[in-house]
Coordinates of C-alpha atoms in Angstrom, one line a residue:
M1 CA -18.4 20.9 -17.6
A2 CA -20.1 18.1 -15.6
M3 CA -18.6 17.3 -12.3
R4 CA -16.0 14.5 -12.4
L5 CA -15.2 11.9 -9.7
S6 CA -11.5 12.2 -10.6
R7 CA -9.6 13.9 -13.4
S8 CA -6.2 14.8 -14.8
I9 CA -5.0 18.3 -14.0
V10 CA -2.8 19.1 -16.9
G11 CA -2.3 22.1 -19.2
K12 CA 0.0 24.2 -21.4
A13 CA 3.1 23.4 -19.4
E14 CA 2.6 19.7 -19.8
A15 CA 1.8 20.1 -23.5
D16 CA 4.9 22.2 -24.0
A17 CA 7.0 19.5 -22.3
V18 CA 5.6 16.9 -24.6
A19 CA 6.2 19.1 -27.7
R20 CA 9.8 19.6 -26.5
I21 CA 10.4 15.8 -26.6
I22 CA 8.7 15.4 -30.0
I23 CA 10.3 18.4 -31.7
E24 CA 13.6 19.1 -30.0
D25 CA 14.6 15.7 -28.6
G26 CA 13.1 13.5 -31.3
Y27 CA 13.5 10.3 -29.2
L28 CA 10.2 9.2 -27.7
G29 CA 11.3 6.0 -25.9
M30 CA 13.2 5.6 -22.7
G31 CA 16.1 8.0 -22.5
K32 CA 17.5 11.0 -20.8
E33 CA 14.1 12.5 -19.8
V34 CA 13.3 9.4 -17.9
Q35 CA 16.7 9.6 -16.1
C36 CA 15.9 13.3 -15.3
L37 CA 12.5 12.3 -13.8
E38 CA 14.1 9.6 -11.7
E39 CA 16.7 12.1 -10.4
D40 CA 14.0 14.7 -9.7
I41 CA 11.9 12.3 -7.7
A42 CA 15.0 10.9 -5.9
A43 CA 15.8 14.5 -4.8
Y44 CA 12.2 15.0 -3.7
L45 CA 12.3 11.8 -1.6
G46 CA 15.8 12.2 -0.4
V47 CA 17.1 8.8 -1.7
P48 CA 19.8 7.8 -4.3
A49 CA 18.5 7.8 -7.9
S50 CA 20.2 4.5 -8.3
R51 CA 17.4 2.9 -6.2
L52 CA 14.6 4.1 -8.5
A53 CA 13.0 2.7 -11.6
A54 CA 10.4 4.6 -13.6
V55 CA 7.9 2.3 -15.4
N56 CA 4.8 2.5 -17.6
T57 CA 2.2 1.7 -14.9
G58 CA 1.7 1.3 -11.2
T59 CA 0.8 -2.3 -11.9
A60 CA 4.1 -2.8 -13.6
A61 CA 5.9 -1.3 -10.6
L62 CA 4.1 -3.9 -8.3
T63 CA 4.9 -6.8 -10.7
L64 CA 8.5 -5.9 -10.8
A65 CA 8.7 -5.5 -7.0
V66 CA 7.1 -8.9 -6.4
D67 CA 9.4 -10.5 -9.1
A68 CA 12.6 -9.0 -7.5
T69 CA 11.8 -10.2 -4.0
A70 CA 10.3 -13.6 -4.8
P71 CA 12.3 -16.8 -4.4
G72 CA 12.7 -19.3 -7.2
T73 CA 12.6 -18.8 -10.9
F74 CA 9.7 -17.3 -13.0
G75 CA 7.9 -19.9 -15.0
K76 CA 8.9 -22.9 -12.8
G77 CA 5.9 -23.3 -10.5
V78 CA 4.4 -21.0 -7.9
R79 CA 7.3 -19.0 -6.4
G80 CA 5.6 -18.3 -3.1
S81 CA 2.7 -16.3 -1.6
V82 CA 2.2 -12.7 -0.7
L83 CA -0.2 -11.3 2.0
V84 CA -2.5 -8.6 0.4
P85 CA -5.5 -6.8 1.9
S86 CA -8.5 -7.8 -0.1
L87 CA -9.9 -4.2 -0.3
T88 CA -7.6 -2.9 -3.0
F89 CA -7.7 -2.4 -6.8
V90 CA -7.3 -5.7 -8.6
A91 CA -3.9 -4.5 -9.9
S92 CA -2.4 -5.5 -6.5
F93 CA -3.5 -9.1 -6.9
Q94 CA -2.8 -9.2 -10.6
A95 CA 0.8 -8.1 -10.0
V96 CA 1.4 -11.0 -7.6
T97 CA 0.1 -13.6 -10.1
A98 CA 1.9 -11.9 -13.0
A99 CA 5.2 -12.5 -11.2
G100 CA 4.3 -16.2 -10.8
C101 CA 3.3 -15.9 -7.1
R102 CA 0.1 -16.4 -5.2
P103 CA -1.9 -13.7 -3.4
I104 CA -3.4 -14.4 0.0
A105 CA -6.4 -12.2 0.6
C106 CA -6.4 -10.7 4.1
E107 CA -8.9 -8.8 6.2
V108 CA -8.8 -5.0 6.6
L109 CA -9.4 -2.9 9.6
P110 CA -12.9 -1.4 9.4
E111 CA -11.7 1.9 10.8
T112 CA -9.0 2.5 8.2
G113 CA -9.4 0.0 5.3
T114 CA -5.8 -1.1 5.7
I115 CA -4.5 -4.6 6.4
D116 CA -5.4 -6.3 9.6
L117 CA -2.1 -7.8 10.8
D118 CA -3.8 -10.1 13.4
D119 CA -5.8 -11.7 10.5
A120 CA -2.7 -11.7 8.3
K121 CA -0.8 -13.7 10.9
K122 CA -3.4 -16.4 10.8
R123 CA -3.1 -16.6 7.0
L124 CA 0.7 -17.0 6.8
Q125 CA 1.9 -20.0 4.8
E126 CA 5.2 -21.8 4.6
D127 CA 5.9 -20.2 1.3
T128 CA 4.9 -16.6 2.3
F129 CA 7.8 -14.3 1.5
A130 CA 6.2 -10.8 1.5
I131 CA 3.4 -8.6 2.7
M132 CA 1.9 -6.0 0.5
P133 CA 0.3 -3.3 2.6
V134 CA -1.9 -0.9 0.6
H135 CA -1.9 2.7 1.7
Y136 CA -5.7 2.9 1.1
A137 CA -7.0 6.4 0.4
S138 CA -3.4 7.7 0.8
N139 CA -3.3 6.5 4.4
P140 CA 0.0 4.9 5.5
W141 CA -1.7 3.5 8.6
G142 CA 0.4 1.2 10.8
V143 CA 3.6 1.3 8.7
D144 CA 5.8 0.7 11.7
E145 CA 3.7 -2.2 12.8
E146 CA 3.7 -3.7 9.3
Y147 CA 7.5 -3.6 9.1
A148 CA 7.8 -5.1 12.6
F149 CA 5.4 -7.9 11.5
A150 CA 7.5 -8.5 8.4
R151 CA 10.7 -8.7 10.4
E152 CA 9.2 -11.1 13.0
H153 CA 8.1 -13.5 10.2
G154 CA 11.0 -13.1 7.8
L155 CA 9.1 -11.3 5.1
R156 CA 9.8 -8.5 2.7
V157 CA 7.5 -5.5 2.6
I158 CA 6.2 -4.3 -0.8
E159 CA 4.3 -1.1 -0.2
D160 CA 1.5 -0.5 -2.6
A161 CA 1.7 3.3 -2.4
A162 CA -0.3 4.0 -5.5
H163 CA -2.5 6.5 -3.6
A164 CA 0.3 7.9 -1.4
F165 CA 2.7 9.9 -3.4
G166 CA 3.7 13.0 -1.3
C167 CA 2.3 11.5 1.9
K168 CA 4.4 11.3 5.1
H169 CA 4.7 8.9 8.1
D170 CA 6.3 10.4 11.2
G171 CA 7.6 13.3 9.1
K172 CA 9.2 11.0 6.5
R173 CA 8.0 10.8 3.0
I174 CA 6.6 7.5 1.9
G175 CA 9.2 6.2 -0.5
S176 CA 12.1 7.6 1.5
F177 CA 12.5 4.5 3.7
G178 CA 11.5 0.8 3.7
D179 CA 12.0 -2.3 1.6
V180 CA 10.3 -1.7 -1.7
V181 CA 7.8 1.1 -2.4
C182 CA 5.6 1.3 -5.5
F183 CA 3.8 4.4 -6.8
S184 CA 1.3 5.0 -9.6
F185 CA 1.3 8.0 -11.9
D186 CA -1.8 7.3 -14.0
G187 CA -4.1 10.0 -15.2
I188 CA -5.9 10.7 -11.9
K189 CA -3.2 10.1 -9.3
N190 CA -1.6 12.8 -7.1
I191 CA 0.8 13.4 -10.0
T192 CA 0.5 11.9 -13.4
C193 CA 2.7 11.0 -16.3
G194 CA -0.4 10.2 -18.4
E195 CA 0.3 6.7 -17.4
G196 CA 3.2 5.5 -15.4
G197 CA 4.6 4.2 -12.1
L198 CA 7.8 4.1 -10.0
V199 CA 9.6 1.6 -7.9
V200 CA 11.9 2.6 -5.0
A201 CA 14.0 -0.4 -4.0
F202 CA 16.3 0.0 -1.0
D203 CA 18.2 -3.2 -1.6
E204 CA 20.9 -2.7 -4.2
K205 CA 20.5 -6.1 -5.8
E206 CA 16.7 -5.8 -6.0
A207 CA 17.0 -2.4 -7.5
K208 CA 19.3 -3.7 -10.2
I209 CA 16.9 -6.6 -11.0
I210 CA 14.0 -4.2 -11.3
Q211 CA 15.9 -1.7 -13.5
D212 CA 16.9 -4.5 -15.9
A213 CA 13.6 -6.4 -15.8
R214 CA 11.6 -3.3 -17.0
L215 CA 13.7 -3.6 -20.2
L216 CA 13.2 -7.3 -20.8
S217 CA 16.1 -8.0 -18.4
V218 CA 18.7 -6.9 -20.9
N219 CA 21.7 -6.4 -18.6
K220 CA 22.7 -2.7 -18.2
D221 CA 20.3 -1.5 -20.9
T222 CA 19.2 1.3 -18.5
E223 CA 22.7 2.8 -18.4
A224 CA 22.9 2.6 -22.2
R225 CA 19.6 4.3 -22.8
F226 CA 20.4 7.0 -20.3
C227 CA 23.5 7.7 -22.4
G228 CA 21.5 7.9 -25.6
G229 CA 22.5 4.4 -26.8
R230 CA 21.2 0.8 -26.8
T231 CA 22.6 -2.6 -25.9
W232 CA 23.2 -4.4 -29.2
D233 CA 24.8 -7.6 -27.8
P234 CA 22.4 -8.3 -24.9
S235 CA 23.0 -10.5 -21.9
V236 CA 19.7 -11.9 -20.6
M237 CA 19.8 -14.2 -17.6
R238 CA 16.2 -14.0 -16.3
Q239 CA 12.6 -13.2 -17.2
G240 CA 11.9 -9.6 -18.1
W241 CA 9.0 -7.4 -19.3
R242 CA 8.6 -4.4 -21.5
F243 CA 7.6 -2.1 -18.6
H244 CA 9.9 0.9 -19.1
M245 CA 8.6 4.5 -19.2
S246 CA 8.9 6.7 -22.2
N247 CA 10.4 10.2 -22.5
I248 CA 7.0 11.6 -23.3
M249 CA 5.6 10.3 -20.1
A250 CA 8.6 11.5 -18.1
A251 CA 8.3 15.0 -19.5
I252 CA 4.7 15.2 -18.3
G253 CA 5.7 13.8 -14.9
R254 CA 8.5 16.3 -14.4
V255 CA 6.1 19.2 -14.9
Q256 CA 3.6 17.6 -12.6
L257 CA 6.2 17.2 -9.9
S258 CA 7.1 20.9 -10.2
R259 CA 3.4 21.8 -9.6
F260 CA 2.9 19.3 -6.8
E261 CA 3.8 21.0 -3.5
N262 CA 2.6 24.5 -4.2
E263 CA -0.5 23.7 -6.2
F264 CA -1.8 20.1 -5.9
V265 CA -1.0 19.4 -2.3
P266 CA -2.7 22.4 -0.6
T267 CA -5.8 22.0 -2.9
R268 CA -6.3 18.3 -2.2
K269 CA -5.8 18.8 1.6
H270 CA -8.2 21.8 1.6
L271 CA -11.0 20.0 -0.2
A272 CA -10.6 16.9 2.0
Q273 CA -10.9 19.0 5.1
L274 CA -13.9 20.9 3.7
Y275 CA -15.7 17.5 3.3
R276 CA -15.0 16.7 6.9
D277 CA -16.2 20.1 8.1
C278 CA -19.4 20.0 5.9
L279 CA -20.4 16.4 6.9
A280 CA -19.3 16.5 10.6
D281 CA -23.0 16.7 11.7
V282 CA -24.4 13.9 9.5
P283 CA -25.0 10.9 11.8
L284 CA -25.0 8.2 9.1
V285 CA -21.7 9.3 7.6
R286 CA -18.3 8.3 9.0
F287 CA -14.8 9.1 7.7
L288 CA -12.0 6.6 7.9
A289 CA -9.4 7.1 10.6
S290 CA -6.0 8.1 9.4
D291 CA -2.5 9.1 10.3
A292 CA -2.0 12.9 11.1
R293 CA -4.1 14.4 8.3
D294 CA -1.6 17.1 7.6
D295 CA 0.8 14.3 6.5
I296 CA -1.7 12.9 4.0
V297 CA -2.2 14.1 0.4
P298 CA -5.6 12.5 -0.4
H299 CA -6.0 10.8 -3.7
I300 CA -9.6 9.7 -3.2
Q301 CA -12.3 10.7 -0.6
P302 CA -14.1 7.6 0.6
V303 CA -16.8 7.8 3.3
R304 CA -18.8 5.2 5.2
V305 CA -22.6 5.3 5.1
L306 CA -23.8 3.3 8.1
D307 CA -26.8 1.0 8.9
G308 CA -27.0 -0.5 5.4
H309 CA -28.0 2.7 3.7
M310 CA -25.1 3.2 1.4
P311 CA -26.7 1.8 -1.8
R312 CA -29.8 4.1 -1.5
V313 CA -27.6 7.1 -0.6
R314 CA -25.3 6.4 -3.5
Q315 CA -28.1 6.1 -5.9
A316 CA -29.6 9.4 -4.7
L317 CA -26.4 11.1 -5.4
L318 CA -26.1 9.6 -8.9
D319 CA -29.7 10.6 -9.6
A320 CA -28.7 14.2 -8.6
G321 CA -25.9 14.1 -11.2
I322 CA -23.1 13.6 -8.7
P323 CA -20.5 11.0 -9.6
V324 CA -19.9 8.4 -6.9
G325 CA -17.2 5.7 -7.0
V326 CA -16.7 2.3 -5.4
H327 CA -13.2 1.7 -4.2
Y328 CA -13.0 -1.3 -4.3
K329 CA -14.8 -4.6 -4.7
P330 CA -12.8 -7.0 -2.5
N331 CA -10.6 -9.2 -4.6
H332 CA -11.6 -12.4 -2.8
L333 CA -15.1 -11.8 -4.3
L334 CA -13.7 -11.9 -7.8
A335 CA -13.9 -15.3 -9.5
Y336 CA -10.3 -15.4 -10.5
F337 CA -9.0 -14.9 -6.9
H338 CA -11.8 -16.7 -5.0
D339 CA -10.5 -19.4 -2.7
E340 CA -13.4 -21.5 -1.4
N341 CA -11.0 -23.1 1.2
A342 CA -9.9 -19.8 2.7
A343 CA -11.3 -18.4 5.9
P344 CA -14.0 -15.8 5.3
L345 CA -13.4 -12.0 5.4
P346 CA -16.5 -10.6 7.1
A347 CA -15.0 -7.3 8.2
T348 CA -13.8 -6.5 4.6
E349 CA -17.2 -7.4 3.2
A350 CA -19.0 -5.3 5.8
L351 CA -16.8 -2.3 5.1
F352 CA -17.3 -2.7 1.3
G353 CA -21.1 -2.5 1.9
E354 CA -20.6 0.9 3.6
L355 CA -18.0 2.6 1.4
M356 CA -18.6 5.0 -1.4
T357 CA -16.2 7.6 -2.9
L358 CA -17.0 11.2 -3.4
P359 CA -15.4 13.5 -6.0
L360 CA -11.9 14.8 -5.2
H361 CA -9.3 16.4 -7.4
P362 CA -7.7 19.9 -7.7
G363 CA -10.2 20.9 -10.4
L364 CA -13.1 21.0 -7.9
S365 CA -14.2 24.3 -6.3
D366 CA -15.3 24.8 -2.8
Q367 CA -18.9 25.2 -4.1
D368 CA -18.6 21.8 -5.8
V369 CA -17.8 20.1 -2.5
Q370 CA -20.5 22.0 -0.8
D371 CA -23.0 20.9 -3.4
V372 CA -21.9 17.2 -3.0
C373 CA -22.3 17.5 0.8
A374 CA -25.7 19.2 0.5
A375 CA -26.9 16.3 -1.7
L376 CA -25.5 13.8 0.6
K377 CA -27.1 15.3 3.6
A378 CA -30.5 15.5 1.8
A379 CA -30.2 11.8 0.8
C380 CA -29.6 10.8 4.4
E381 CA -32.4 13.0 5.7
N382 CA -34.8 11.4 3.2
L383 CA -34.2 7.9 4.2

């Protein structure tokens, strides 16, 4: 099999779980299995299950989080603005606009790829109600400072933790504290549901809004579905979406969670450290700074290639049959989110010109990583 940049790590246990839902349960939509997944993850995080909402994508999780924290009414003008680092997957920005709000692109720190709070402060608007830090490359850098910034300016914090399931900050799991935390469980994340996502909302009112909004805002439909029923006389008071998770997705996710700590976590950490060890003596290559590395369960492996050489090095690896990714094109460079009146983001653009992403997933062997590193070293030496 050709080397993959990322891939799903699923097998017979996940297939058996899906078969159980199809053959034994017979109900494929949102029901008891979704409730069980929420309870399993709540126990893992150490939070009440009543604060969780499993959804069909990480983008849906972010959209619901923005909707629940935003002022005003959906569909009646722009509801406010959200500070977002520009170096993130477009889902972060699309979630803000999908909830009727406006994203404000902010600089990132060159050392980490995470939001630059000094720059964010300059971009605050009168209608800014939230900041969306992105835990880029699974790195919850500066979480305490981000919450302090939010409190100082009266903002809510919506953590885009799509990369950071299983990660810790100061010994506490991401998702066990904060305002609103959003995970992604798509096919290549730290755990997968095939597709999927999760919102953890620590405000009871916001959690209730999110749980209803994933089911078209039908009041208390979550409770009905978890009991095997439906709400046939719906009360709907606000905008909602069809963002709920299915039992099939939840069944996959529950198996993945059972494999996570003993199988996926040590493998991902080991491979990431092997990259650092093998590339430590390459002058042109730099790794991003991070929190304590033992607290990080890496989803992707970005590296910086200095002095303007990244395009040539990346092409050399591609020519050698090694997949190399780009995470991510800054959103302020995308036509839909470009604001010609906004201050420039030179640090973000400079970092984008250096970054490339190397293969990382539990299906890789040590030899695979060593082969990638050998090709990378050769490409740098041949410049």
